[in-house]
Amino acid sequence: MKTWGPPQDAPSASVRREKKKKKKTKTKRDMGADDDDTAEAIADFFKRQKLTERDRLECDEAAKQLFPDEAVTPSATQGYCSYTLLAGSAKVIQFRPEKFQLNLDVADAATLVFGPLAPETRYRGRLRTSGLLIYVMDQVPGTSYKDIRITTPVIADDRHWARQLRLCEDFARFLALSWHRRSKIPASVTLCGKVGAQVDSKLRQLCEALPLRFRHRARLVQRHLPLLRSSLPLVLNHGDIVASNIMLDPLSGTLTGFVDWTEAELLPFGTCLYGLEELLGFMTPSGWVYYDRSDALRDAAFRKLLDEIPELKKSARLREALAVARDLGVLLWHGFAWDDGAIDRVVDDTMDAGEIMYLEAFFARPPAYGRIDQISAKL
């Protein structure tokens, strides 16, 4: 087995929910690497919201009042849109400005569909001075995949290979849950998310404004939208599948859950297949690098997905639509910049080098949707 190289995060200019626009600051992929990074991320959050140290102390005091018998400490991983504290080993307290409030109907739907893979979330009120909203959620057990990639920079033996394989297959099982349990989604969860309600208009933007070399792929997806919509059901998608949000058992590779369901919404099944790419390689300053055996991992994940959803195994039409959904997810995720909560600017070569590198890597394969049919034919 070949050695897999150490992952390094690229200094991208504006990766959604992970990057700041045109600033040489720590990104969410970098946040939590050490105490200095955590402190910087927290200070940046309060500065962006035009809040003071007194407002932060108000948050800390509110958390201690909610959990007087627990040690309350800042989370090592801080998001762009919130200030996050841990209460012991069981609960997370998150303070969010109103423009980044959580959709509790979606949060409840996530626990109904994905069970323990999605943390239960509750609203606990609003701070009097700052107006920040207070949410309490369960801590998801395990270690983030981002930290696994840092602490295990080289995967060179069968044990590490088995861990990666287990994670990829568990990701397929996670996707299958959204298919099988879609009837559990309450009627209050509608097609009204930032992405789902605007797929057609966003694709038109991408077809018109993406760097020229990606427009053919966007137009191909646009032409296949009728196939996708007539073939695949709407399911609950996580919406932010990146390494820092994936939790796993560090020894076995068993998927233990996902954090940060803020962007979860209804989208066609398979849209979040872009997240599988996160498990198949790593970003370097010069671009995305796939592991030596990434094809074997990808094939294993798709085989598991077809095993979990017999309808996909039986229907070439569904498999073709699934490949379209994967490409749609790549476009919607990496084709738009994250500008302080706004997701409406198409990326370009000058401002968004990191996103461009993801697009180049994830669209390096030709749009031969028959690849999934080839996998099925081997079963």
Short mmCIF file of C-alpha atoms in Angstrom, two decimals:
data_model
loop_
_atom_site.label_atom_id
_atom_site.label_comp_id
_atom_site.label_asym_id
_atom_site.label_seq_id
_atom_site.Cartn_x
_atom_site.Cartn_y
_atom_site.Cartn_z
CA MET A 1 0.00 0.00 0.00
CA LYS A 2 1.30 3.41 -0.96
CA THR A 3 1.85 6.13 1.59
CA TRP A 4 -0.71 8.91 1.68
CA GLY A 5 0.78 12.35 2.08
CA PRO A 6 0.09 14.78 4.89
CA PRO A 7 -2.95 17.03 4.44
CA GLN A 8 -2.50 20.78 4.44
CA ASP A 9 -5.29 23.34 4.20
CA ALA A 10 -5.04 25.83 1.38
CA PRO A 11 -5.25 29.55 2.11
CA SER A 12 -8.50 29.99 0.18
CA ALA A 13 -9.99 33.47 -0.03
CA SER A 14 -13.64 32.69 0.52
CA VAL A 15 -14.72 29.14 1.22
CA ARG A 16 -18.33 29.18 2.38
CA ARG A 17 -18.75 29.19 6.15
CA GLU A 18 -15.02 28.63 6.46
CA LYS A 19 -13.31 31.62 4.98
CA LYS A 20 -13.28 35.38 5.29
CA LYS A 21 -13.35 37.47 2.15
CA LYS A 22 -9.94 38.81 1.10
CA LYS A 23 -8.38 38.70 4.58
CA LYS A 24 -5.30 36.86 5.73
CA THR A 25 -6.95 35.56 8.87
CA LYS A 26 -7.55 32.10 10.27
CA THR A 27 -10.29 30.25 8.46
CA LYS A 28 -12.75 27.83 9.97
CA ARG A 29 -10.64 24.98 8.61
CA ASP A 30 -7.82 26.38 10.74
CA MET A 31 -9.81 27.43 13.80
CA GLY A 32 -9.15 25.52 16.96
CA ALA A 33 -5.64 24.41 16.11
CA ASP A 34 -4.45 25.88 19.40
CA ASP A 35 -5.52 28.27 22.16
CA ASP A 36 -4.27 31.32 20.26
CA ASP A 37 -6.32 30.37 17.21
CA THR A 38 -9.43 29.88 19.35
CA ALA A 39 -8.99 33.22 21.08
CA GLU A 40 -8.48 34.95 17.74
CA ALA A 41 -11.60 33.34 16.27
CA ILE A 42 -13.68 34.41 19.26
CA ALA A 43 -12.36 37.98 19.15
CA ASP A 44 -13.08 38.14 15.42
CA PHE A 45 -16.69 37.03 15.94
CA PHE A 46 -17.43 39.72 18.51
CA LYS A 47 -15.67 42.35 16.41
CA ARG A 48 -17.71 41.43 13.31
CA GLN A 49 -20.92 41.73 15.31
CA LYS A 50 -19.78 45.08 16.77
CA LEU A 51 -19.93 43.62 20.27
CA THR A 52 -17.61 44.15 23.23
CA GLU A 53 -15.79 42.14 25.85
CA ARG A 54 -18.68 42.91 28.18
CA ASP A 55 -21.01 41.19 25.72
CA ARG A 56 -18.78 38.15 25.73
CA LEU A 57 -18.84 38.06 29.52
CA GLU A 58 -22.64 38.19 29.32
CA CYS A 59 -22.53 35.07 27.16
CA ASP A 60 -20.21 33.29 29.57
CA GLU A 61 -22.41 34.15 32.54
CA ALA A 62 -25.56 32.98 30.77
CA ALA A 63 -23.90 29.65 29.98
CA LYS A 64 -22.85 29.19 33.60
CA GLN A 65 -26.37 29.92 34.75
CA LEU A 66 -27.73 27.29 32.37
CA PHE A 67 -25.22 24.69 33.57
CA PRO A 68 -24.10 25.69 37.09
CA ASP A 69 -22.69 22.24 37.88
CA GLU A 70 -20.58 21.90 34.73
CA ALA A 71 -17.25 23.37 33.66
CA VAL A 72 -18.00 25.86 30.88
CA THR A 73 -15.16 26.41 28.39
CA PRO A 74 -14.83 27.79 24.85
CA SER A 75 -15.00 25.20 22.11
CA ALA A 76 -11.69 24.74 20.31
CA THR A 77 -13.60 25.01 17.02
CA GLN A 78 -15.38 28.33 16.57
CA GLY A 79 -17.65 29.01 13.62
CA TYR A 80 -17.89 32.20 11.63
CA CYS A 81 -21.50 32.86 12.67
CA SER A 82 -21.49 32.05 16.38
CA TYR A 83 -19.71 31.94 19.73
CA THR A 84 -19.61 28.38 21.04
CA LEU A 85 -19.04 27.07 24.57
CA LEU A 86 -18.92 23.54 25.96
CA ALA A 87 -20.67 22.55 29.17
CA GLY A 88 -18.84 19.50 30.47
CA SER A 89 -18.77 16.65 27.98
CA ALA A 90 -22.46 16.53 27.10
CA LYS A 91 -23.76 19.94 25.99
CA VAL A 92 -22.88 22.77 23.61
CA ILE A 93 -24.06 26.35 24.15
CA GLN A 94 -24.10 28.54 21.08
CA PHE A 95 -24.73 32.29 20.83
CA ARG A 96 -25.82 33.55 17.43
CA PRO A 97 -26.91 36.93 16.00
CA GLU A 98 -30.48 36.97 14.73
CA LYS A 99 -29.43 37.01 11.06
CA PHE A 100 -27.78 33.63 11.66
CA GLN A 101 -30.56 32.12 13.74
CA LEU A 102 -31.18 28.38 13.51
CA ASN A 103 -34.27 26.87 11.92
CA LEU A 104 -35.51 24.68 14.75
CA ASP A 105 -37.98 22.85 12.50
CA VAL A 106 -35.03 21.73 10.37
CA ALA A 107 -32.97 20.87 13.46
CA ASP A 108 -35.82 18.69 14.77
CA ALA A 109 -36.19 17.05 11.36
CA ALA A 110 -32.48 16.20 11.37
CA THR A 111 -32.79 14.26 14.62
CA LEU A 112 -35.88 12.47 13.31
CA VAL A 113 -34.16 11.44 10.09
CA PHE A 114 -30.59 10.84 11.23
CA GLY A 115 -31.06 9.96 14.91
CA PRO A 116 -27.87 10.29 16.99
CA LEU A 117 -25.89 11.44 13.95
CA ALA A 118 -27.56 14.86 14.38
CA PRO A 119 -27.49 16.65 17.76
CA GLU A 120 -30.75 17.62 19.43
CA THR A 121 -31.02 21.42 19.48
CA ARG A 122 -33.10 23.71 21.71
CA TYR A 123 -33.65 27.48 21.81
CA ARG A 124 -33.08 28.93 25.30
CA GLY A 125 -33.77 32.64 24.88
CA ARG A 126 -32.11 35.94 23.97
CA LEU A 127 -29.44 37.90 25.83
CA ARG A 128 -30.75 41.21 27.13
CA THR A 129 -27.83 43.47 26.19
CA SER A 130 -26.34 42.01 22.99
CA GLY A 131 -29.51 40.43 21.65
CA LEU A 132 -27.64 37.24 20.81
CA LEU A 133 -29.83 34.14 20.58
CA ILE A 134 -29.00 31.19 22.85
CA TYR A 135 -29.11 27.59 21.65
CA VAL A 136 -28.23 24.42 23.54
CA MET A 137 -27.43 21.19 21.73
CA ASP A 138 -25.97 17.78 22.45
CA GLN A 139 -22.28 17.26 21.94
CA VAL A 140 -21.59 14.78 19.15
CA PRO A 141 -19.09 12.18 20.36
CA GLY A 142 -15.85 11.43 18.60
CA THR A 143 -13.09 13.41 16.94
CA SER A 144 -13.46 15.73 13.98
CA TYR A 145 -12.15 14.40 10.69
CA LYS A 146 -10.16 17.63 10.35
CA ASP A 147 -8.22 16.74 13.50
CA ILE A 148 -7.76 13.15 12.32
CA ARG A 149 -6.12 14.39 9.13
CA ILE A 150 -3.80 16.61 11.18
CA THR A 151 -2.80 14.00 13.77
CA THR A 152 -2.47 11.17 11.22
CA PRO A 153 -0.65 12.84 8.35
CA VAL A 154 0.42 9.58 6.73
CA ILE A 155 -1.82 6.55 6.17
CA ALA A 156 0.57 3.76 5.38
CA ASP A 157 -0.82 0.53 6.81
CA ASP A 158 -3.86 -1.71 6.66
CA ARG A 159 -5.28 -0.39 9.95
CA HIS A 160 -5.43 3.17 8.69
CA TRP A 161 -6.81 2.00 5.35
CA ALA A 162 -9.56 0.10 7.15
CA ARG A 163 -10.46 3.23 9.12
CA GLN A 164 -10.76 5.31 5.94
CA LEU A 165 -12.78 2.62 4.22
CA ARG A 166 -15.16 2.37 7.18
CA LEU A 167 -15.67 6.13 7.17
CA CYS A 168 -16.50 6.19 3.45
CA GLU A 169 -18.97 3.32 3.79
CA ASP A 170 -20.57 4.93 6.84
CA PHE A 171 -20.97 8.14 4.84
CA ALA A 172 -22.92 6.13 2.27
CA ARG A 173 -25.11 4.73 5.06
CA PHE A 174 -25.69 8.29 6.29
CA LEU A 175 -26.90 9.30 2.82
CA ALA A 176 -29.17 6.27 2.68
CA LEU A 177 -30.90 7.35 5.89
CA SER A 178 -32.07 10.52 4.17
CA TRP A 179 -33.66 8.39 1.45
CA HIS A 180 -35.34 5.83 3.68
CA ARG A 181 -36.56 8.25 6.37
CA ARG A 182 -37.69 11.16 4.23
CA SER A 183 -41.29 10.53 5.27
CA LYS A 184 -40.30 11.58 8.81
CA ILE A 185 -39.69 15.17 7.69
CA PRO A 186 -42.44 17.36 9.21
CA ALA A 187 -44.69 19.37 6.90
CA SER A 188 -43.27 22.53 8.49
CA VAL A 189 -39.98 21.89 6.66
CA THR A 190 -40.52 23.23 3.16
CA LEU A 191 -38.41 23.97 0.10
CA CYS A 192 -37.46 27.42 1.37
CA GLY A 193 -33.75 27.22 2.18
CA LYS A 194 -31.07 29.54 0.84
CA VAL A 195 -30.29 27.08 -1.95
CA GLY A 196 -33.29 24.85 -2.53
CA ALA A 197 -35.70 27.64 -3.37
CA GLN A 198 -33.29 29.17 -5.88
CA VAL A 199 -31.68 26.27 -7.72
CA ASP A 200 -32.78 27.45 -11.17
CA SER A 201 -31.68 31.04 -10.69
CA LYS A 202 -28.39 30.00 -9.10
CA LEU A 203 -27.60 27.67 -11.97
CA ARG A 204 -28.31 30.49 -14.43
CA GLN A 205 -25.86 32.66 -12.49
CA LEU A 206 -23.23 29.96 -12.64
CA CYS A 207 -23.73 29.33 -16.35
CA GLU A 208 -23.25 33.04 -17.04
CA ALA A 209 -20.53 34.04 -14.57
CA LEU A 210 -18.31 31.08 -13.69
CA PRO A 211 -14.82 31.09 -15.21
CA LEU A 212 -15.24 29.87 -18.77
CA ARG A 213 -13.68 26.44 -18.20
CA PHE A 214 -16.47 25.47 -15.74
CA ARG A 215 -19.48 26.79 -17.64
CA HIS A 216 -19.91 23.68 -19.78
CA ARG A 217 -20.30 21.57 -16.64
CA ALA A 218 -22.82 24.02 -15.20
CA ARG A 219 -24.83 24.01 -18.43
CA LEU A 220 -24.76 20.23 -18.53
CA VAL A 221 -26.25 20.08 -15.04
CA GLN A 222 -28.80 22.72 -16.02
CA ARG A 223 -29.92 20.61 -19.00
CA HIS A 224 -30.26 17.55 -16.77
CA LEU A 225 -32.34 19.23 -14.04
CA PRO A 226 -35.60 17.72 -15.40
CA LEU A 227 -34.05 14.24 -15.11
CA LEU A 228 -32.91 14.94 -11.56
CA ARG A 229 -36.25 16.35 -10.42
CA SER A 230 -38.33 13.62 -12.01
CA SER A 231 -36.16 10.82 -10.66
CA LEU A 232 -34.88 11.65 -7.17
CA PRO A 233 -36.86 12.62 -4.07
CA LEU A 234 -36.31 15.72 -1.97
CA VAL A 235 -34.50 14.77 1.22
CA LEU A 236 -32.88 16.58 4.13
CA ASN A 237 -29.29 17.51 3.23
CA HIS A 238 -26.74 18.59 5.83
CA GLY A 239 -25.57 21.51 3.70
CA ASP A 240 -22.06 21.95 5.13
CA ILE A 241 -20.14 18.70 4.79
CA VAL A 242 -16.52 19.64 5.40
CA ALA A 243 -13.83 17.91 7.45
CA SER A 244 -14.38 20.01 10.57
CA ASN A 245 -18.08 19.00 10.70
CA ILE A 246 -17.56 15.25 10.33
CA MET A 247 -17.17 13.35 13.62
CA LEU A 248 -15.83 9.81 13.89
CA ASP A 249 -14.30 7.27 16.20
CA PRO A 250 -10.55 7.89 15.76
CA LEU A 251 -9.67 4.21 16.04
CA SER A 252 -12.29 2.42 13.97
CA GLY A 253 -13.33 5.20 11.60
CA THR A 254 -16.99 4.70 12.55
CA LEU A 255 -19.00 7.82 11.74
CA THR A 256 -20.44 9.21 14.98
CA GLY A 257 -22.27 12.23 13.60
CA PHE A 258 -22.18 15.67 12.06
CA VAL A 259 -22.07 19.08 13.69
CA ASP A 260 -23.19 22.47 12.34
CA TRP A 261 -26.56 21.77 10.73
CA THR A 262 -27.16 25.49 10.19
CA GLU A 263 -27.37 25.18 6.41
CA ALA A 264 -29.42 21.96 6.34
CA GLU A 265 -32.38 22.06 3.96
CA LEU A 266 -34.44 20.06 1.48
CA LEU A 267 -32.59 19.30 -1.74
CA PRO A 268 -32.67 16.43 -4.25
CA PHE A 269 -31.15 13.23 -2.93
CA GLY A 270 -27.43 13.04 -3.67
CA THR A 271 -26.75 16.78 -3.68
CA CYS A 272 -24.42 16.42 -0.69
CA LEU A 273 -22.35 13.72 -2.42
CA TYR A 274 -19.81 16.51 -2.86
CA GLY A 275 -18.95 15.72 0.76
CA LEU A 276 -17.57 12.31 -0.23
CA GLU A 277 -14.69 14.10 -1.93
CA GLU A 278 -13.62 15.39 1.51
CA LEU A 279 -12.87 11.79 2.46
CA LEU A 280 -10.85 11.01 -0.66
CA GLY A 281 -8.03 13.56 -0.46
CA PHE A 282 -6.79 16.82 1.00
CA MET A 283 -6.04 20.39 0.02
CA THR A 284 -2.50 21.73 -0.37
CA PRO A 285 -1.36 25.28 -1.17
CA SER A 286 -1.08 24.26 -4.81
CA GLY A 287 -4.38 22.42 -5.09
CA TRP A 288 -6.42 19.37 -4.13
CA VAL A 289 -4.61 16.02 -3.95
CA TYR A 290 -6.47 12.70 -4.08
CA TYR A 291 -5.17 9.75 -2.09
CA ASP A 292 -3.42 7.04 -4.10
CA ARG A 293 -6.34 4.67 -3.59
CA SER A 294 -9.14 7.22 -3.77
CA ASP A 295 -10.82 5.33 -6.63
CA ALA A 296 -11.14 2.24 -4.44
CA LEU A 297 -12.64 4.33 -1.64
CA ARG A 298 -15.11 6.00 -4.01
CA ASP A 299 -16.15 2.66 -5.50
CA ALA A 300 -16.65 1.18 -2.03
CA ALA A 301 -18.85 4.11 -0.99
CA PHE A 302 -21.02 3.78 -4.10
CA ARG A 303 -21.31 0.02 -3.72
CA LYS A 304 -22.47 0.52 -0.15
CA LEU A 305 -24.96 3.17 -1.28
CA LEU A 306 -26.41 0.83 -3.91
CA ASP A 307 -26.62 -1.97 -1.33
CA GLU A 308 -28.46 0.32 1.09
CA ILE A 309 -30.89 1.61 -1.57
CA PRO A 310 -31.95 -1.26 -3.87
CA GLU A 311 -33.91 1.15 -6.09
CA LEU A 312 -30.63 2.72 -7.19
CA LYS A 313 -29.12 -0.64 -8.02
CA LYS A 314 -32.10 -1.55 -10.20
CA SER A 315 -32.47 1.69 -12.13
CA ALA A 316 -29.88 3.16 -14.49
CA ARG A 317 -32.01 6.30 -14.70
CA LEU A 318 -31.76 6.87 -10.95
CA ARG A 319 -28.02 6.33 -11.01
CA GLU A 320 -27.61 8.83 -13.82
CA ALA A 321 -29.72 11.36 -11.90
CA LEU A 322 -27.60 10.70 -8.82
CA ALA A 323 -24.45 11.69 -10.72
CA VAL A 324 -26.17 14.89 -11.83
CA ALA A 325 -27.10 15.61 -8.21
CA ARG A 326 -23.46 15.18 -7.18
CA ASP A 327 -22.36 17.74 -9.77
CA LEU A 328 -25.15 20.10 -8.71
CA GLY A 329 -23.86 19.92 -5.14
CA VAL A 330 -20.30 20.72 -6.21
CA LEU A 331 -21.54 23.74 -8.15
CA LEU A 332 -23.81 25.09 -5.44
CA TRP A 333 -21.21 24.57 -2.73
CA HIS A 334 -18.00 25.67 -4.45
CA GLY A 335 -19.42 27.90 -7.17
CA PHE A 336 -20.55 30.66 -4.80
CA ALA A 337 -18.49 32.70 -2.36
CA TRP A 338 -19.40 33.14 1.29
CA ASP A 339 -19.44 36.89 1.91
CA ASP A 340 -20.43 37.46 5.55
CA GLY A 341 -23.52 35.30 5.24
CA ALA A 342 -24.41 36.19 1.65
CA ILE A 343 -24.17 33.34 -0.85
CA ASP A 344 -24.92 35.14 -4.09
CA ARG A 345 -21.58 36.03 -5.67
CA VAL A 346 -20.20 33.58 -8.23
CA VAL A 347 -16.55 32.76 -7.57
CA ASP A 348 -13.79 34.04 -9.84
CA ASP A 349 -10.11 33.39 -10.36
CA THR A 350 -8.89 36.59 -8.72
CA MET A 351 -10.78 36.58 -5.42
CA ASP A 352 -11.56 32.91 -4.76
CA ALA A 353 -8.47 30.82 -5.45
CA GLY A 354 -9.44 28.12 -2.94
CA GLU A 355 -12.91 27.51 -4.36
CA ILE A 356 -11.46 27.44 -7.87
CA MET A 357 -9.03 24.69 -6.82
CA TYR A 358 -11.93 22.62 -5.49
CA LEU A 359 -13.87 23.06 -8.73
CA GLU A 360 -10.85 22.08 -10.80
CA ALA A 361 -10.30 18.93 -8.76
CA PHE A 362 -13.90 17.80 -8.35
CA PHE A 363 -14.66 18.39 -12.03
CA ALA A 364 -11.41 16.90 -13.33
CA ARG A 365 -13.27 13.74 -14.29
CA PRO A 366 -15.37 14.12 -17.45
CA PRO A 367 -19.12 14.31 -16.86
CA ALA A 368 -19.58 10.64 -17.74
CA TYR A 369 -22.53 9.88 -15.51
CA GLY A 370 -22.27 6.25 -16.60
CA ARG A 371 -19.47 5.78 -14.06
CA ILE A 372 -22.03 4.78 -11.44
CA ASP A 373 -23.57 2.33 -13.92
CA GLN A 374 -20.13 0.76 -14.34
CA ILE A 375 -19.87 0.28 -10.60
CA SER A 376 -23.29 -1.32 -10.49
CA ALA A 377 -22.39 -3.67 -13.33
CA LYS A 378 -19.59 -5.12 -11.20
CA LEU A 379 -21.95 -6.19 -8.41
#
